mmCIF file of C-alpha atoms in Angstrom:
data_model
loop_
_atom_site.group_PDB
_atom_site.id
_atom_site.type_symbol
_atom_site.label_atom_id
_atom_site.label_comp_id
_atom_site.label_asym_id
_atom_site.label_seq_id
_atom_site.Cartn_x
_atom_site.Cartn_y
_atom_site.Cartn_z
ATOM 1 C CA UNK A 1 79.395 115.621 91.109
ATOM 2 C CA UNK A 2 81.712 118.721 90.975
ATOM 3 C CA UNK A 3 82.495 121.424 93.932
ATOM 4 C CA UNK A 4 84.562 124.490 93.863
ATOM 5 C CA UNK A 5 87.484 122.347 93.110
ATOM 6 C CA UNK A 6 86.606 120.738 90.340
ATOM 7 C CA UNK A 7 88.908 121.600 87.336
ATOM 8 C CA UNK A 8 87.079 124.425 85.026
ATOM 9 C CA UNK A 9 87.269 124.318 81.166
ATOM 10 C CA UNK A 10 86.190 127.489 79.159
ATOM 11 C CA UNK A 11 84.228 127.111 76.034
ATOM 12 C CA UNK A 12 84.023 130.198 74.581
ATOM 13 C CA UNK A 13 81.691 131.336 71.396
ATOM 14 C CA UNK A 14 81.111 134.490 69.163
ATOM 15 C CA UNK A 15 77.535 136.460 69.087
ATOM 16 C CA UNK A 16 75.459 136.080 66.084
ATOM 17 C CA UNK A 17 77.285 138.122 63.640
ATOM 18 C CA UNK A 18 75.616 140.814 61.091
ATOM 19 C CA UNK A 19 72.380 140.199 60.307
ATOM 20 C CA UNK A 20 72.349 136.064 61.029
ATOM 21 C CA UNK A 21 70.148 135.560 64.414
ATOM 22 C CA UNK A 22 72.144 132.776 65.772
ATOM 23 C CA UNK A 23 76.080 131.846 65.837
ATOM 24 C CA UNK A 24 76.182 128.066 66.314
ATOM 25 C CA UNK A 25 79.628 128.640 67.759
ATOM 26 C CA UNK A 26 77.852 130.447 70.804
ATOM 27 C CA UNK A 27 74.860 127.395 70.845
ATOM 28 C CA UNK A 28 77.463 125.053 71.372
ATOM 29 C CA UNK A 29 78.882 126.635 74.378
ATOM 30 C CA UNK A 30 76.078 127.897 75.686
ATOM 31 C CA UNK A 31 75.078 123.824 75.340
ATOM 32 C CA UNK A 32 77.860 123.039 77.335
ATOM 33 C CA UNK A 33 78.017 125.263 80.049
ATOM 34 C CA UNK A 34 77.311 123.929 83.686
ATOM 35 C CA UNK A 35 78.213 120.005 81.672
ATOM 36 C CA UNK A 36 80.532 117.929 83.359
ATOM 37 C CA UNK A 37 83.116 116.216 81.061
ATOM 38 C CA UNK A 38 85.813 113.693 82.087
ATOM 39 C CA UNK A 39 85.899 115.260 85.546
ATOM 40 C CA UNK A 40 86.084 118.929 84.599
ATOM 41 C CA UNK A 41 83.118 121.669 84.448
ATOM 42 C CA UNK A 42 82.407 123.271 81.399
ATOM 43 C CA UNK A 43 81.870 127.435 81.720
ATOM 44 C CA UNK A 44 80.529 128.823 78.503
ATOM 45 C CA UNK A 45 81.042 132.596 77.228
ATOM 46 C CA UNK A 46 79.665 134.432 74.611
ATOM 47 C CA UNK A 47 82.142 136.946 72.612
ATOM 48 C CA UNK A 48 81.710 140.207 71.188
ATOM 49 C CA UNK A 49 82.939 140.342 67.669
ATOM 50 C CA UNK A 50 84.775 143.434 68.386
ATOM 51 C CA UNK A 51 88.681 143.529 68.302
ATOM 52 C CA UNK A 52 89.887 143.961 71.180
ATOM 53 C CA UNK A 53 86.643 143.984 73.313
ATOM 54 C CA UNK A 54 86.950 140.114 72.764
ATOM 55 C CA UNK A 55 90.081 140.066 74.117
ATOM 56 C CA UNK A 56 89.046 141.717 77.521
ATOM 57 C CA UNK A 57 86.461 139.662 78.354
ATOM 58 C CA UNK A 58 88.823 136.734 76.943
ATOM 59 C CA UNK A 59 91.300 137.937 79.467
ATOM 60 C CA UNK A 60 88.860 138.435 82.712
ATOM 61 C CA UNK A 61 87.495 134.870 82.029
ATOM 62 C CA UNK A 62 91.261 133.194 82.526
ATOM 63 C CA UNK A 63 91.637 135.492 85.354
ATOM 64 C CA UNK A 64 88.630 134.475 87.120
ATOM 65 C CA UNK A 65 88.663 130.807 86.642
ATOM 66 C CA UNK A 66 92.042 129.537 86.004
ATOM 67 C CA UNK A 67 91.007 127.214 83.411
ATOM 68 C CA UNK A 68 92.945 123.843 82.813
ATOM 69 C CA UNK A 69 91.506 123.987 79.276
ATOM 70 C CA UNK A 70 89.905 126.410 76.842
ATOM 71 C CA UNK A 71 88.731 125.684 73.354
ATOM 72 C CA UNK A 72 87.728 129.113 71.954
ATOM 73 C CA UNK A 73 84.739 128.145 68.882
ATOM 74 C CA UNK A 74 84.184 130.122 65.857
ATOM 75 C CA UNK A 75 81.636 129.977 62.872
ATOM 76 C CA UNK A 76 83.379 128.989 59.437
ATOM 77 C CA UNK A 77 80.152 129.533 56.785
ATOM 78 C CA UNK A 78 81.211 127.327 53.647
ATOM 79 C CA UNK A 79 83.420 124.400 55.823
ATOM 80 C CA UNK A 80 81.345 121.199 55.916
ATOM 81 C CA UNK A 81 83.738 120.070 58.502
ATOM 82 C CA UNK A 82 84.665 120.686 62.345
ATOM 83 C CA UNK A 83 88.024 121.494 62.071
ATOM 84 C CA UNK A 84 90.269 122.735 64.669
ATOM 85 C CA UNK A 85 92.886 125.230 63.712
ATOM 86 C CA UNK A 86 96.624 124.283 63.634
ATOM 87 C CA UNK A 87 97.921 127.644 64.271
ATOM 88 C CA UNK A 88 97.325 131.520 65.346
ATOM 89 C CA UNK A 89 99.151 134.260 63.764
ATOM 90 C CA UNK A 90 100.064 137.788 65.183
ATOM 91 C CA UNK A 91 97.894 139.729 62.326
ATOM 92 C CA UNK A 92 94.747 141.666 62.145
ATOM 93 C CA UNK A 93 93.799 142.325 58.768
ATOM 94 C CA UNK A 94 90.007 142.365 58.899
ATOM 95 C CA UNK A 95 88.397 142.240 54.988
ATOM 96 C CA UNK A 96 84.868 144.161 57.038
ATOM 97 C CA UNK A 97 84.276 145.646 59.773
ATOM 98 C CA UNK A 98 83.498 144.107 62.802
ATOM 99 C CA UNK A 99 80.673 145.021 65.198
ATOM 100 C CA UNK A 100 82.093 147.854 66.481
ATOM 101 C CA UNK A 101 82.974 149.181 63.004
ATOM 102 C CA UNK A 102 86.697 148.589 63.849
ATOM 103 C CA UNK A 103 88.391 147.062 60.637
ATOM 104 C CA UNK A 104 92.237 146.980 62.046
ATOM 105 C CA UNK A 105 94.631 146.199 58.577
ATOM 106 C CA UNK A 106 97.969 145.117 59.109
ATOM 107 C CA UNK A 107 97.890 145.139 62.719
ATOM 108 C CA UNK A 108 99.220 143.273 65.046
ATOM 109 C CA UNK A 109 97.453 141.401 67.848
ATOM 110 C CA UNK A 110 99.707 141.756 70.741
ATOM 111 C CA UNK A 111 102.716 143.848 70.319
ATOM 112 C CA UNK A 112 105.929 142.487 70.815
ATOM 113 C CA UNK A 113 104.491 139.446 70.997
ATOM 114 C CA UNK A 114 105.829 135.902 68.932
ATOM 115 C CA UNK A 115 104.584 135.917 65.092
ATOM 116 C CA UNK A 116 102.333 133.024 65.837
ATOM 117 C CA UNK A 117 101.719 130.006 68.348
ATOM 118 C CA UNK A 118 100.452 126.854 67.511
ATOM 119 C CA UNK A 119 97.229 124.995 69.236
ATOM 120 C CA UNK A 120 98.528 123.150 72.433
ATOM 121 C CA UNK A 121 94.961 120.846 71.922
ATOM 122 C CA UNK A 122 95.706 117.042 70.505
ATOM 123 C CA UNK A 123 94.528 118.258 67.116
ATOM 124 C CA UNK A 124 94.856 115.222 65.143
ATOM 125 C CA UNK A 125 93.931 112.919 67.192
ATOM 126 C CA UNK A 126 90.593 115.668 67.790
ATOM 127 C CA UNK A 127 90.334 114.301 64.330
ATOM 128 C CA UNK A 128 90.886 110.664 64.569
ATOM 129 C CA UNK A 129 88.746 110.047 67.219
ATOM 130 C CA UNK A 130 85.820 112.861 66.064
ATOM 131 C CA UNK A 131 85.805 110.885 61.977
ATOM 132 C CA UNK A 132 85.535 107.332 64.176
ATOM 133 C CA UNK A 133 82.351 108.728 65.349
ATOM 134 C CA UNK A 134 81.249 109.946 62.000
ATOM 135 C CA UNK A 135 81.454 113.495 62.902
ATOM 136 C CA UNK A 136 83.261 115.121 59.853
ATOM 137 C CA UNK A 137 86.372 116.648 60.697
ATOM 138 C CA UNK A 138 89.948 117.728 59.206
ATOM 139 C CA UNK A 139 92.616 119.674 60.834
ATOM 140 C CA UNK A 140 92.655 123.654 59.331
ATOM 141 C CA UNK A 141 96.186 125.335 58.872
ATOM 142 C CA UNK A 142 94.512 129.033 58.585
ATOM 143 C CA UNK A 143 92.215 130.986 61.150
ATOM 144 C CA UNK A 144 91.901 133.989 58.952
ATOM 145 C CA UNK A 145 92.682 137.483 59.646
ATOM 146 C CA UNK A 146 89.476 138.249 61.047
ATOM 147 C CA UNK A 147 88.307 138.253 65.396
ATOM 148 C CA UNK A 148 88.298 134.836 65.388
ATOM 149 C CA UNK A 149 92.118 134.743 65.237
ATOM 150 C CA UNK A 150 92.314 137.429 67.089
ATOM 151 C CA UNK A 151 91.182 135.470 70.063
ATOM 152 C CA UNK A 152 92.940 132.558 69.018
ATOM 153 C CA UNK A 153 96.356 134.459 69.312
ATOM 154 C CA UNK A 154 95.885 136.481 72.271
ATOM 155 C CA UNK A 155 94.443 133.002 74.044
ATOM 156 C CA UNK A 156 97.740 131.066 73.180
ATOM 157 C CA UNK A 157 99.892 133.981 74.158
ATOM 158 C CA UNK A 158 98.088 134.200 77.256
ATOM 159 C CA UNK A 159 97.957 130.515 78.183
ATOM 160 C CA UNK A 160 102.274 130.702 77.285
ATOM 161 C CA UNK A 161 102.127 133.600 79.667
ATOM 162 C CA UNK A 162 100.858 131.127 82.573
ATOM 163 C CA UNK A 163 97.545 133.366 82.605
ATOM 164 C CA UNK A 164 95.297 129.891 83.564
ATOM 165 C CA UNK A 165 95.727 126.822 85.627
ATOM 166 C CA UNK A 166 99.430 125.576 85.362
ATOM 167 C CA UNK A 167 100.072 123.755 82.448
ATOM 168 C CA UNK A 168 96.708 124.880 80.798
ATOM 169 C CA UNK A 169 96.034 123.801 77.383
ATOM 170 C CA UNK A 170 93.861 125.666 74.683
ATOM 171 C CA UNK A 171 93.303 126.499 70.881
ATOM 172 C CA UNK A 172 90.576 127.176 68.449
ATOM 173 C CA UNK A 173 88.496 125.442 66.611
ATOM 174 C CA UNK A 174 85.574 126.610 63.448
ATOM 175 C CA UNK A 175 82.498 125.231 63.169
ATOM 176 C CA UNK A 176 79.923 124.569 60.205
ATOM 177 C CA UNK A 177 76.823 126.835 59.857
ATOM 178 C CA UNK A 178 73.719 125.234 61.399
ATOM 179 C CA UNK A 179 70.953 123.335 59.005
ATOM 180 C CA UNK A 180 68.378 126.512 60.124
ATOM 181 C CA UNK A 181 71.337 128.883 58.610
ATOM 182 C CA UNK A 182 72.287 126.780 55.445
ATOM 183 C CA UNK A 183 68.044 126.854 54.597
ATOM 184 C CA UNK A 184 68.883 130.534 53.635
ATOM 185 C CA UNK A 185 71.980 130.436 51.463
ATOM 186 C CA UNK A 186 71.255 127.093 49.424
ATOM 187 C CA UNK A 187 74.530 125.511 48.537
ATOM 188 C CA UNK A 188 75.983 126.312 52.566
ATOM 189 C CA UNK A 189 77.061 123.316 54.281
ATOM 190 C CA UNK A 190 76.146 122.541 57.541
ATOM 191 C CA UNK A 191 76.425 120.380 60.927
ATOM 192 C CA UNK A 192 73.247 120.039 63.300
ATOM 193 C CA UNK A 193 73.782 121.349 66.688
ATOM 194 C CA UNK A 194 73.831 118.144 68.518
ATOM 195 C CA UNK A 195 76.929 117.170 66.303
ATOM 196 C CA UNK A 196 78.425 119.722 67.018
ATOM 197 C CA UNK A 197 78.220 119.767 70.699
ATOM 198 C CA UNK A 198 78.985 116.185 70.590
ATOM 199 C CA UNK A 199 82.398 117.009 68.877
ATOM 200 C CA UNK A 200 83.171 119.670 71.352
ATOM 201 C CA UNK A 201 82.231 117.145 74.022
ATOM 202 C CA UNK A 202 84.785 114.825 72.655
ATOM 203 C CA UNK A 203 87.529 117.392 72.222
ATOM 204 C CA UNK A 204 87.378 117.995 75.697
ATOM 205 C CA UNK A 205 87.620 114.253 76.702
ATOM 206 C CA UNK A 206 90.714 114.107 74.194
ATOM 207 C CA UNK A 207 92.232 117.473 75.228
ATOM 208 C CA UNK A 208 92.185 116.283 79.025
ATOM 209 C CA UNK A 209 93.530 112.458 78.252
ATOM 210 C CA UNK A 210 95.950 112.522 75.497
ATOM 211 C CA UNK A 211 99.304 113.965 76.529
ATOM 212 C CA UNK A 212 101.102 113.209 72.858
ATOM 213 C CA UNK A 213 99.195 114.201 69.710
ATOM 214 C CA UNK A 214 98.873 111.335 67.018
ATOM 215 C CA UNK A 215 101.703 111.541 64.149
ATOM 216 C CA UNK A 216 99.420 111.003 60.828
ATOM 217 C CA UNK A 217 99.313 113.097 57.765
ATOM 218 C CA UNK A 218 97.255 116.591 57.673
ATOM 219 C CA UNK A 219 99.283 118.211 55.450
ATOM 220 C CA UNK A 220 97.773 120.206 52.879
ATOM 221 C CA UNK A 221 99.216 121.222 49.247
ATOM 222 C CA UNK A 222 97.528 124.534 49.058
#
């Protein structure tokens, strides 16, 4: 049973975007929230997918509950794999607009601000320990351009700034399309919801117990 001084984890996830009527990325925090996992309670918010909106109501989040972990989930339509993201770059270069009708190009995130940060989550052993449970999963070396590294970069500047619990760890991680959204565009891949909050369940239990990521090959050639 948790109080007010349990440790909080943040779990955030994006609104539907354009004309889709769900965002599995948002289910699966939404899932989560009020959860206890490995000692910690879960706190699920739902993004705009606005630049820069997303980062306010990133930043009054970390303000308000210190987090000691936050795993920020975004949809990737075409990956048939949960795969957290290796690293965040300091670049908006948005290909459409986002709901706001902003479409930033060549931008930076967070001026002055490091070119990019790498994920302070255990990715590969995320990995290891998601595939020994048959969840499909493969660490990603690109976030895009679009909001959803947007949050991922302000989030890990943030977290180096000390804006969470002390020694706060965080990163970002896309998720498949749901079966419901993959019915519609035949050929999409997709991961049920259950999986999928399953694999966030175990990233958390990873994130909170494994102090030295695993050294095994996730390289990529292209």
């Amino acid at each position: 049973m948790t109080d007010s001084t349990s440790p909080r984890i943040l779990v955030t996830g994006f609104e539907p975007f354009e004309q889709d009527p769900v965002n599995p990325s948002w289910e699966v925090a939404r899932a989560l929230h009020g959860e206890t996992v490995a000692g910690a309670i879960v706190h699920g918010l739902q993004l705009r997918c606005v630049f820069g909106e997303s980062l306010r109501q990133l930043q009054e989040a970390l303000a308000q509950l210190q987090p000691v972990l936050v795993i920020s989930l975004g949809l990737a339509g075409g990956r048939s794999e949960f795969t957290p993201e290796r690293v965040a770059i300091n670049i908006d270069d948005a290909r459409i607009p986002d709901h706001a009708a902003r479409q930033p190009v060549d931008q930076v995130v967070i001026p002055g601000a490091p070119a990019a940060y790498f994920s302070t989550l255990p990715i590969k052993a995320v990995v290891h320990n998601l595939r020994a449970r048959g969840i499909p999963s493969s660490v990603s070396n690109t976030a895009g351009t679009f909001v959803c590294n947007h949050v991922f970069f302000a989030l890990m500047h943030w977290l180096a700034q000390g804006k969470a619990a002390p020694g706060a760890r965080g990163g970002f991680i896309h998720v498949p399309a749901l079966p419901e959204q993959a019915a519609r565009k035949p050929g999409m891949p997709s991961m049920c919801l259950a999986d999928q909050v399953a694999a966030v369940r175990e990233t958390i239990r990873t994130a909170l117990t494994v102090t030295q990521d695993l050294k095994e090959n996730a390289g990529q050639l292209h």
